[in-house]
């Protein structure tokens, strides 16, 4: 046993210090980023915000709408082969949509069959597991990269620099960072395992960028300012679940609760999700997610405008004309935890 004494930080532990700026309007801020991926060699241009691969968020309808708005989507991995083939066949070339998969033999074979039909229509792949520290996960990444050298591969989740380096060196273009920060994730409570998200971004970003790789911050954002902090801390992409939930594009039923319109949102390791897709919680594990009711929020376009408006505003406060410059112009101020509690962690 050992104890690390270094201070680790979450989004609510810091604020961004303002700096002098020559920008006169939020409209001058460019949020699109351009990347050339280390492994695939493919080029990307767009707003680096990704809808999470949760069945209540990462839907085909969400992908269609976010593609129109210049954002990205990671489809959830429970679509059938026929639906996936039909979707990717008609996907515009400039859309950024990740095919999501696990690491079982069945996952691999399903991907192989879909890819054989749609061919280069699938260029982005997300390999998603709760625990990215297992040998079986690394072995799967190597196998997938060897078989499909041209795909742009996002994989995780991890929270430490050394494992980020391991993934980049074994074929990953974008390392997915985050264990337990999601609003409907209970991993930290159930297992005691996790890492404060902002520190994970800073440390994993430093490790990935040193090798020419990229990272995606996954989880923990509850307001537009959290995205600004994630990008300021070095995230190349930010994945959102709860902030994009509850919209028309999420394909979840609207319920009347106490006279208000509500929709259900749950973690993919929750009892609800496991009952839906696996017939229940296996006898060797426990649920590591929860279900909540959210207000119905209508079309997602308005929420996207609010989120991106907040990030643009953050850029104007520090003088970043492009999102790319935000991390170079960010100085974080630590906020006393007592003040966080008094002022609602705002």
mmCIF file of C-alpha atoms in Angstrom:
data_model
loop_
_atom_site.group_PDB
_atom_site.id
_atom_site.type_symbol
_atom_site.label_atom_id
_atom_site.label_comp_id
_atom_site.label_asym_id
_atom_site.label_seq_id
_atom_site.Cartn_x
_atom_site.Cartn_y
_atom_site.Cartn_z
ATOM 1 C CA UNK A 1 0.000 0.000 0.000
ATOM 2 C CA UNK A 2 1.133 3.536 -0.735
ATOM 3 C CA UNK A 3 -0.381 7.013 -0.586
ATOM 4 C CA UNK A 4 0.160 9.750 -3.154
ATOM 5 C CA UNK A 5 0.234 13.127 -1.448
ATOM 6 C CA UNK A 6 0.000 15.306 -4.587
ATOM 7 C CA UNK A 7 -3.159 17.415 -4.842
ATOM 8 C CA UNK A 8 -5.594 16.148 -7.492
ATOM 9 C CA UNK A 9 -8.336 18.352 -8.895
ATOM 10 C CA UNK A 10 -11.864 18.073 -10.253
ATOM 11 C CA UNK A 11 -13.648 20.707 -12.326
ATOM 12 C CA UNK A 12 -15.311 22.223 -9.263
ATOM 13 C CA UNK A 13 -11.940 22.726 -7.545
ATOM 14 C CA UNK A 14 -10.799 25.456 -9.944
ATOM 15 C CA UNK A 15 -11.781 28.560 -11.879
ATOM 16 C CA UNK A 16 -10.091 30.014 -14.959
ATOM 17 C CA UNK A 17 -8.355 33.330 -14.356
ATOM 18 C CA UNK A 18 -9.301 36.057 -16.896
ATOM 19 C CA UNK A 19 -6.596 37.714 -18.996
ATOM 20 C CA UNK A 20 -6.370 40.722 -21.255
ATOM 21 C CA UNK A 21 -7.947 40.135 -24.640
ATOM 22 C CA UNK A 22 -8.120 41.872 -28.018
ATOM 23 C CA UNK A 23 -11.330 40.009 -28.941
ATOM 24 C CA UNK A 24 -14.365 42.247 -29.273
ATOM 25 C CA UNK A 25 -17.053 39.587 -29.693
ATOM 26 C CA UNK A 26 -17.676 35.887 -28.987
ATOM 27 C CA UNK A 27 -18.371 35.514 -32.698
ATOM 28 C CA UNK A 28 -14.652 35.945 -33.388
ATOM 29 C CA UNK A 29 -13.806 32.688 -31.604
ATOM 30 C CA UNK A 30 -13.151 29.658 -33.833
ATOM 31 C CA UNK A 31 -14.206 26.433 -32.095
ATOM 32 C CA UNK A 32 -13.313 24.003 -34.878
ATOM 33 C CA UNK A 33 -10.095 22.055 -34.423
ATOM 34 C CA UNK A 34 -7.904 20.350 -37.005
ATOM 35 C CA UNK A 35 -6.019 17.150 -36.210
ATOM 36 C CA UNK A 36 -4.011 14.578 -38.123
ATOM 37 C CA UNK A 37 -4.321 11.314 -36.241
ATOM 38 C CA UNK A 38 -1.081 9.593 -35.254
ATOM 39 C CA UNK A 39 -2.024 6.054 -36.253
ATOM 40 C CA UNK A 40 -4.541 6.318 -39.080
ATOM 41 C CA UNK A 41 -2.999 9.390 -40.703
ATOM 42 C CA UNK A 42 -6.493 10.697 -41.382
ATOM 43 C CA UNK A 43 -7.314 14.382 -41.039
ATOM 44 C CA UNK A 44 -10.146 15.791 -38.938
ATOM 45 C CA UNK A 45 -11.807 19.193 -38.806
ATOM 46 C CA UNK A 46 -14.805 19.981 -36.618
ATOM 47 C CA UNK A 47 -16.015 20.993 -33.179
ATOM 48 C CA UNK A 48 -14.392 18.371 -30.895
ATOM 49 C CA UNK A 49 -17.444 17.581 -28.754
ATOM 50 C CA UNK A 50 -18.723 13.986 -28.834
ATOM 51 C CA UNK A 51 -22.115 12.610 -27.776
ATOM 52 C CA UNK A 52 -21.422 9.642 -25.484
ATOM 53 C CA UNK A 53 -22.025 6.067 -26.609
ATOM 54 C CA UNK A 54 -24.943 5.567 -24.213
ATOM 55 C CA UNK A 55 -28.175 4.165 -25.612
ATOM 56 C CA UNK A 56 -30.040 7.250 -24.336
ATOM 57 C CA UNK A 57 -27.584 9.659 -26.006
ATOM 58 C CA UNK A 58 -25.502 8.048 -28.762
ATOM 59 C CA UNK A 59 -28.394 7.453 -31.146
ATOM 60 C CA UNK A 60 -28.609 7.508 -34.925
ATOM 61 C CA UNK A 61 -30.918 10.535 -34.676
ATOM 62 C CA UNK A 62 -28.374 12.319 -32.466
ATOM 63 C CA UNK A 63 -25.594 11.508 -34.933
ATOM 64 C CA UNK A 64 -27.582 12.971 -37.818
ATOM 65 C CA UNK A 65 -28.300 16.215 -35.954
ATOM 66 C CA UNK A 66 -24.838 16.707 -34.438
ATOM 67 C CA UNK A 67 -23.212 16.000 -37.807
ATOM 68 C CA UNK A 68 -25.284 18.839 -39.239
ATOM 69 C CA UNK A 69 -24.043 21.100 -36.427
ATOM 70 C CA UNK A 70 -20.390 20.080 -36.892
ATOM 71 C CA UNK A 71 -20.083 17.942 -33.730
ATOM 72 C CA UNK A 72 -19.348 14.234 -33.270
ATOM 73 C CA UNK A 73 -21.296 11.199 -32.010
ATOM 74 C CA UNK A 74 -20.221 7.828 -30.664
ATOM 75 C CA UNK A 75 -23.090 5.470 -31.454
ATOM 76 C CA UNK A 76 -24.066 3.081 -28.685
ATOM 77 C CA UNK A 77 -23.025 -0.509 -29.289
ATOM 78 C CA UNK A 78 -26.456 -2.132 -29.086
ATOM 79 C CA UNK A 79 -27.707 -1.351 -32.578
ATOM 80 C CA UNK A 80 -28.338 -4.355 -34.800
ATOM 81 C CA UNK A 81 -26.220 -5.076 -37.839
ATOM 82 C CA UNK A 82 -28.944 -4.140 -40.323
ATOM 83 C CA UNK A 83 -29.464 -0.712 -38.710
ATOM 84 C CA UNK A 84 -25.738 -0.022 -38.648
ATOM 85 C CA UNK A 85 -25.252 -1.030 -42.269
ATOM 86 C CA UNK A 86 -28.137 1.153 -43.403
ATOM 87 C CA UNK A 87 -26.905 4.122 -41.388
ATOM 88 C CA UNK A 88 -23.256 4.026 -42.451
ATOM 89 C CA UNK A 89 -24.148 3.491 -46.108
ATOM 90 C CA UNK A 90 -25.834 6.904 -46.222
ATOM 91 C CA UNK A 91 -23.459 8.733 -43.835
ATOM 92 C CA UNK A 92 -21.976 11.920 -45.378
ATOM 93 C CA UNK A 93 -18.212 11.789 -45.796
ATOM 94 C CA UNK A 94 -17.625 14.853 -43.629
ATOM 95 C CA UNK A 95 -19.598 13.449 -40.656
ATOM 96 C CA UNK A 96 -17.670 12.234 -37.609
ATOM 97 C CA UNK A 97 -19.494 9.219 -36.192
ATOM 98 C CA UNK A 98 -17.784 6.507 -34.155
ATOM 99 C CA UNK A 99 -18.798 2.857 -34.418
ATOM 100 C CA UNK A 100 -18.690 1.649 -30.792
ATOM 101 C CA UNK A 101 -17.765 -1.838 -29.635
ATOM 102 C CA UNK A 102 -16.588 -3.893 -26.687
ATOM 103 C CA UNK A 103 -13.747 -6.409 -26.653
ATOM 104 C CA UNK A 104 -15.512 -9.771 -26.851
ATOM 105 C CA UNK A 105 -15.165 -12.121 -29.794
ATOM 106 C CA UNK A 106 -18.810 -11.404 -30.639
ATOM 107 C CA UNK A 107 -18.100 -7.657 -30.711
ATOM 108 C CA UNK A 108 -15.194 -8.181 -33.085
ATOM 109 C CA UNK A 109 -17.149 -10.456 -35.430
ATOM 110 C CA UNK A 110 -20.096 -8.049 -35.559
ATOM 111 C CA UNK A 111 -17.754 -5.200 -36.475
ATOM 112 C CA UNK A 112 -16.012 -7.330 -39.095
ATOM 113 C CA UNK A 113 -19.328 -8.174 -40.773
ATOM 114 C CA UNK A 114 -20.602 -4.581 -40.774
ATOM 115 C CA UNK A 115 -17.267 -3.176 -41.987
ATOM 116 C CA UNK A 116 -17.124 -5.743 -44.802
ATOM 117 C CA UNK A 117 -20.393 -4.354 -46.163
ATOM 118 C CA UNK A 118 -20.009 -0.591 -45.612
ATOM 119 C CA UNK A 119 -16.214 -0.600 -46.103
ATOM 120 C CA UNK A 120 -14.701 2.917 -45.791
ATOM 121 C CA UNK A 121 -17.969 4.413 -44.548
ATOM 122 C CA UNK A 122 -16.712 3.442 -41.080
ATOM 123 C CA UNK A 123 -13.525 5.400 -40.425
ATOM 124 C CA UNK A 124 -13.949 6.117 -36.686
ATOM 125 C CA UNK A 125 -14.137 3.348 -34.084
ATOM 126 C CA UNK A 126 -14.585 3.597 -30.307
ATOM 127 C CA UNK A 127 -13.521 0.627 -28.194
ATOM 128 C CA UNK A 128 -15.232 1.184 -24.874
ATOM 129 C CA UNK A 129 -14.645 -0.703 -21.617
ATOM 130 C CA UNK A 130 -15.056 0.373 -18.012
ATOM 131 C CA UNK A 131 -11.553 -0.771 -17.071
ATOM 132 C CA UNK A 132 -8.844 0.018 -19.592
ATOM 133 C CA UNK A 133 -6.066 -1.476 -17.461
ATOM 134 C CA UNK A 134 -6.503 -5.135 -18.386
ATOM 135 C CA UNK A 135 -4.184 -7.164 -20.586
ATOM 136 C CA UNK A 136 -7.169 -8.424 -22.596
ATOM 137 C CA UNK A 137 -8.028 -4.822 -23.505
ATOM 138 C CA UNK A 138 -4.513 -4.096 -24.782
ATOM 139 C CA UNK A 139 -4.438 -7.390 -26.674
ATOM 140 C CA UNK A 140 -7.726 -6.500 -28.369
ATOM 141 C CA UNK A 141 -6.428 -3.048 -29.355
ATOM 142 C CA UNK A 142 -3.368 -4.612 -30.968
ATOM 143 C CA UNK A 143 -5.520 -7.121 -32.851
ATOM 144 C CA UNK A 144 -7.915 -4.465 -34.104
ATOM 145 C CA UNK A 145 -5.152 -2.077 -35.177
ATOM 146 C CA UNK A 146 -3.314 -4.816 -37.052
ATOM 147 C CA UNK A 147 -6.468 -5.870 -38.896
ATOM 148 C CA UNK A 148 -7.645 -2.325 -39.654
ATOM 149 C CA UNK A 149 -4.628 0.009 -39.911
ATOM 150 C CA UNK A 150 -6.646 2.811 -41.542
ATOM 151 C CA UNK A 151 -9.312 3.336 -38.874
ATOM 152 C CA UNK A 152 -9.127 6.237 -36.434
ATOM 153 C CA UNK A 153 -9.317 4.485 -33.082
ATOM 154 C CA UNK A 154 -10.568 5.938 -29.806
ATOM 155 C CA UNK A 155 -10.278 3.649 -26.780
ATOM 156 C CA UNK A 156 -10.484 3.674 -23.000
ATOM 157 C CA UNK A 157 -11.170 4.358 -20.278
ATOM 158 C CA UNK A 158 -8.007 5.165 -18.328
ATOM 159 C CA UNK A 159 -6.918 7.990 -16.008
ATOM 160 C CA UNK A 160 -3.129 7.787 -15.714
ATOM 161 C CA UNK A 161 -0.258 8.897 -17.875
ATOM 162 C CA UNK A 162 1.527 5.567 -18.091
ATOM 163 C CA UNK A 163 -1.564 3.748 -19.381
ATOM 164 C CA UNK A 164 -2.255 6.560 -21.815
ATOM 165 C CA UNK A 165 1.238 6.049 -23.231
ATOM 166 C CA UNK A 166 0.633 2.294 -23.407
ATOM 167 C CA UNK A 167 -2.496 2.795 -25.484
ATOM 168 C CA UNK A 168 -0.945 5.342 -27.827
ATOM 169 C CA UNK A 169 2.066 3.095 -28.427
ATOM 170 C CA UNK A 170 -0.219 0.139 -29.157
ATOM 171 C CA UNK A 171 -2.349 1.787 -31.809
ATOM 172 C CA UNK A 172 -4.825 4.211 -30.248
ATOM 173 C CA UNK A 173 -5.336 7.648 -31.822
ATOM 174 C CA UNK A 174 -7.574 9.123 -29.098
ATOM 175 C CA UNK A 175 -7.353 7.875 -25.504
ATOM 176 C CA UNK A 176 -10.642 8.114 -23.616
ATOM 177 C CA UNK A 177 -10.007 9.497 -20.128
ATOM 178 C CA UNK A 178 -12.276 9.147 -17.099
ATOM 179 C CA UNK A 179 -13.226 6.594 -14.443
ATOM 180 C CA UNK A 180 -16.266 7.389 -12.359
ATOM 181 C CA UNK A 181 -16.942 11.113 -13.015
ATOM 182 C CA UNK A 182 -20.210 10.685 -14.938
ATOM 183 C CA UNK A 183 -23.467 11.942 -13.425
ATOM 184 C CA UNK A 184 -25.088 8.490 -13.535
ATOM 185 C CA UNK A 185 -21.926 6.491 -12.831
ATOM 186 C CA UNK A 186 -21.474 4.983 -9.347
ATOM 187 C CA UNK A 187 -18.095 3.300 -9.912
ATOM 188 C CA UNK A 188 -16.336 5.470 -7.329
ATOM 189 C CA UNK A 189 -19.015 4.696 -4.752
ATOM 190 C CA UNK A 190 -19.215 0.966 -5.492
ATOM 191 C CA UNK A 191 -15.493 0.257 -5.949
ATOM 192 C CA UNK A 192 -13.579 3.123 -4.365
ATOM 193 C CA UNK A 193 -11.682 3.459 -7.664
ATOM 194 C CA UNK A 194 -11.343 6.680 -9.657
ATOM 195 C CA UNK A 195 -9.357 9.844 -10.292
ATOM 196 C CA UNK A 196 -10.363 13.523 -10.170
ATOM 197 C CA UNK A 197 -11.217 14.368 -13.758
ATOM 198 C CA UNK A 198 -9.294 17.596 -14.300
ATOM 199 C CA UNK A 199 -6.048 16.103 -13.006
ATOM 200 C CA UNK A 200 -6.643 13.024 -15.157
ATOM 201 C CA UNK A 201 -7.007 15.280 -18.210
ATOM 202 C CA UNK A 202 -3.844 17.236 -17.418
ATOM 203 C CA UNK A 203 -1.717 14.158 -16.758
ATOM 204 C CA UNK A 204 -3.085 11.990 -19.577
ATOM 205 C CA UNK A 205 -2.987 14.874 -22.034
ATOM 206 C CA UNK A 206 0.659 15.509 -21.234
ATOM 207 C CA UNK A 207 1.458 11.825 -21.779
ATOM 208 C CA UNK A 208 -0.483 11.526 -25.034
ATOM 209 C CA UNK A 209 0.722 14.773 -26.587
ATOM 210 C CA UNK A 210 4.330 13.839 -25.927
ATOM 211 C CA UNK A 211 3.829 10.843 -28.230
ATOM 212 C CA UNK A 212 1.707 12.589 -30.840
ATOM 213 C CA UNK A 213 -1.560 11.143 -29.523
ATOM 214 C CA UNK A 214 -4.798 12.804 -28.431
ATOM 215 C CA UNK A 215 -7.206 12.440 -25.511
ATOM 216 C CA UNK A 216 -10.949 12.677 -25.016
ATOM 217 C CA UNK A 217 -12.268 13.732 -21.610
ATOM 218 C CA UNK A 218 -15.203 11.430 -20.827
ATOM 219 C CA UNK A 219 -17.539 12.404 -17.985
ATOM 220 C CA UNK A 220 -17.846 15.013 -15.270
ATOM 221 C CA UNK A 221 -19.142 17.948 -17.323
ATOM 222 C CA UNK A 222 -22.358 19.386 -15.942
ATOM 223 C CA UNK A 223 -22.167 22.942 -17.346
ATOM 224 C CA UNK A 224 -20.504 24.703 -20.308
ATOM 225 C CA UNK A 225 -17.780 26.020 -17.985
ATOM 226 C CA UNK A 226 -16.672 22.434 -17.335
ATOM 227 C CA UNK A 227 -16.013 21.969 -21.049
ATOM 228 C CA UNK A 228 -13.920 25.143 -21.001
ATOM 229 C CA UNK A 229 -11.925 23.750 -18.058
ATOM 230 C CA UNK A 230 -11.478 20.401 -19.841
ATOM 231 C CA UNK A 231 -10.196 22.055 -23.008
ATOM 232 C CA UNK A 232 -8.106 24.455 -20.924
ATOM 233 C CA UNK A 233 -6.562 21.488 -19.126
ATOM 234 C CA UNK A 234 -5.460 19.893 -22.387
ATOM 235 C CA UNK A 235 -8.371 17.769 -23.624
ATOM 236 C CA UNK A 236 -8.518 17.493 -27.413
ATOM 237 C CA UNK A 237 -12.094 16.146 -27.424
ATOM 238 C CA UNK A 238 -14.800 16.240 -24.751
ATOM 239 C CA UNK A 239 -17.484 13.545 -24.510
ATOM 240 C CA UNK A 240 -20.889 14.454 -23.068
ATOM 241 C CA UNK A 241 -23.634 12.221 -21.706
ATOM 242 C CA UNK A 242 -25.974 13.927 -19.261
ATOM 243 C CA UNK A 243 -25.616 17.350 -20.876
ATOM 244 C CA UNK A 244 -27.024 15.962 -24.143
ATOM 245 C CA UNK A 245 -29.638 13.679 -22.555
ATOM 246 C CA UNK A 246 -33.360 14.361 -22.463
ATOM 247 C CA UNK A 247 -33.705 15.661 -26.023
ATOM 248 C CA UNK A 248 -35.860 14.593 -28.948
ATOM 249 C CA UNK A 249 -32.846 12.967 -30.626
ATOM 250 C CA UNK A 250 -32.274 10.673 -27.639
ATOM 251 C CA UNK A 251 -35.227 8.464 -28.607
ATOM 252 C CA UNK A 252 -36.379 8.053 -25.006
ATOM 253 C CA UNK A 253 -40.043 8.016 -24.025
ATOM 254 C CA UNK A 254 -41.486 11.150 -22.436
ATOM 255 C CA UNK A 255 -43.295 10.558 -19.144
ATOM 256 C CA UNK A 256 -45.691 12.772 -17.189
ATOM 257 C CA UNK A 257 -44.460 13.018 -13.591
ATOM 258 C CA UNK A 258 -46.191 15.447 -11.246
ATOM 259 C CA UNK A 259 -47.420 17.484 -14.190
ATOM 260 C CA UNK A 260 -43.917 17.816 -15.663
ATOM 261 C CA UNK A 261 -42.527 16.110 -18.767
ATOM 262 C CA UNK A 262 -39.608 13.832 -17.885
ATOM 263 C CA UNK A 263 -37.292 11.328 -19.590
ATOM 264 C CA UNK A 264 -35.186 8.537 -18.135
ATOM 265 C CA UNK A 265 -31.386 8.652 -18.201
ATOM 266 C CA UNK A 266 -29.147 5.897 -16.858
ATOM 267 C CA UNK A 267 -25.571 4.684 -16.850
ATOM 268 C CA UNK A 268 -24.575 1.811 -19.120
ATOM 269 C CA UNK A 269 -23.446 -0.210 -16.088
ATOM 270 C CA UNK A 270 -26.708 0.435 -14.252
ATOM 271 C CA UNK A 271 -29.226 -2.251 -13.358
ATOM 272 C CA UNK A 272 -31.603 -0.707 -15.911
ATOM 273 C CA UNK A 273 -29.115 -1.034 -18.783
ATOM 274 C CA UNK A 274 -28.006 -4.539 -17.823
ATOM 275 C CA UNK A 275 -31.612 -5.684 -17.563
ATOM 276 C CA UNK A 276 -32.343 -4.193 -20.972
ATOM 277 C CA UNK A 277 -29.354 -5.609 -22.834
ATOM 278 C CA UNK A 278 -28.135 -8.587 -20.790
ATOM 279 C CA UNK A 279 -31.228 -9.847 -19.038
ATOM 280 C CA UNK A 280 -30.091 -8.620 -15.621
ATOM 281 C CA UNK A 281 -27.048 -8.146 -13.418
ATOM 282 C CA UNK A 282 -24.699 -11.148 -13.572
ATOM 283 C CA UNK A 283 -24.219 -12.953 -10.260
ATOM 284 C CA UNK A 284 -20.496 -12.109 -10.176
ATOM 285 C CA UNK A 285 -20.860 -8.336 -10.387
ATOM 286 C CA UNK A 286 -22.764 -5.323 -9.055
ATOM 287 C CA UNK A 287 -24.442 -2.390 -10.739
ATOM 288 C CA UNK A 288 -22.105 0.610 -11.134
ATOM 289 C CA UNK A 289 -24.643 3.078 -12.468
ATOM 290 C CA UNK A 290 -27.976 4.610 -11.602
ATOM 291 C CA UNK A 291 -31.162 5.811 -13.277
ATOM 292 C CA UNK A 292 -32.507 9.357 -12.950
ATOM 293 C CA UNK A 293 -35.420 11.353 -14.336
ATOM 294 C CA UNK A 294 -34.475 14.469 -16.314
ATOM 295 C CA UNK A 295 -36.635 17.290 -17.588
ATOM 296 C CA UNK A 296 -37.622 16.859 -21.224
ATOM 297 C CA UNK A 297 -35.539 19.409 -23.146
ATOM 298 C CA UNK A 298 -36.837 19.417 -26.735
ATOM 299 C CA UNK A 299 -34.491 19.571 -29.756
ATOM 300 C CA UNK A 300 -30.779 19.288 -28.991
ATOM 301 C CA UNK A 301 -29.800 22.241 -31.197
ATOM 302 C CA UNK A 302 -30.657 24.809 -28.512
ATOM 303 C CA UNK A 303 -28.563 23.000 -25.909
ATOM 304 C CA UNK A 304 -25.619 22.762 -28.319
ATOM 305 C CA UNK A 305 -25.832 26.509 -28.934
ATOM 306 C CA UNK A 306 -25.785 27.130 -25.169
ATOM 307 C CA UNK A 307 -22.817 24.820 -24.612
ATOM 308 C CA UNK A 308 -20.736 26.244 -27.442
ATOM 309 C CA UNK A 309 -21.689 29.783 -26.469
ATOM 310 C CA UNK A 310 -20.285 29.171 -22.993
ATOM 311 C CA UNK A 311 -17.015 27.837 -24.402
ATOM 312 C CA UNK A 312 -16.725 30.803 -26.772
ATOM 313 C CA UNK A 313 -17.287 33.158 -23.862
ATOM 314 C CA UNK A 314 -14.542 31.435 -21.862
ATOM 315 C CA UNK A 315 -12.184 31.940 -24.807
ATOM 316 C CA UNK A 316 -12.949 35.666 -24.894
ATOM 317 C CA UNK A 317 -12.186 35.969 -21.161
ATOM 318 C CA UNK A 318 -8.629 34.719 -21.716
ATOM 319 C CA UNK A 319 -8.022 36.079 -25.196
ATOM 320 C CA UNK A 320 -8.065 32.781 -27.079
ATOM 321 C CA UNK A 321 -9.115 33.503 -30.657
ATOM 322 C CA UNK A 322 -9.190 29.769 -31.444
ATOM 323 C CA UNK A 323 -10.121 26.821 -29.240
ATOM 324 C CA UNK A 324 -6.640 25.465 -29.940
ATOM 325 C CA UNK A 325 -5.181 28.407 -27.991
ATOM 326 C CA UNK A 326 -7.316 27.932 -24.866
ATOM 327 C CA UNK A 327 -4.974 25.508 -23.092
ATOM 328 C CA UNK A 328 -2.026 27.846 -23.725
ATOM 329 C CA UNK A 329 -3.887 30.786 -22.208
ATOM 330 C CA UNK A 330 -5.473 28.998 -19.253
ATOM 331 C CA UNK A 331 -4.353 29.625 -15.690
ATOM 332 C CA UNK A 332 -6.367 27.702 -13.116
ATOM 333 C CA UNK A 333 -7.090 29.165 -9.690
ATOM 334 C CA UNK A 334 -7.723 26.672 -6.937
ATOM 335 C CA UNK A 335 -10.968 27.351 -5.070
ATOM 336 C CA UNK A 336 -11.274 26.441 -1.385
ATOM 337 C CA UNK A 337 -13.555 23.448 -0.915
ATOM 338 C CA UNK A 338 -15.449 25.250 1.838
ATOM 339 C CA UNK A 339 -16.420 27.964 -0.668
ATOM 340 C CA UNK A 340 -17.458 25.297 -3.165
ATOM 341 C CA UNK A 341 -19.862 23.874 -0.623
ATOM 342 C CA UNK A 342 -21.275 27.273 0.341
ATOM 343 C CA UNK A 343 -21.826 28.422 -3.242
ATOM 344 C CA UNK A 344 -23.064 25.140 -4.659
ATOM 345 C CA UNK A 345 -19.812 24.232 -6.446
ATOM 346 C CA UNK A 346 -20.474 26.837 -9.100
#
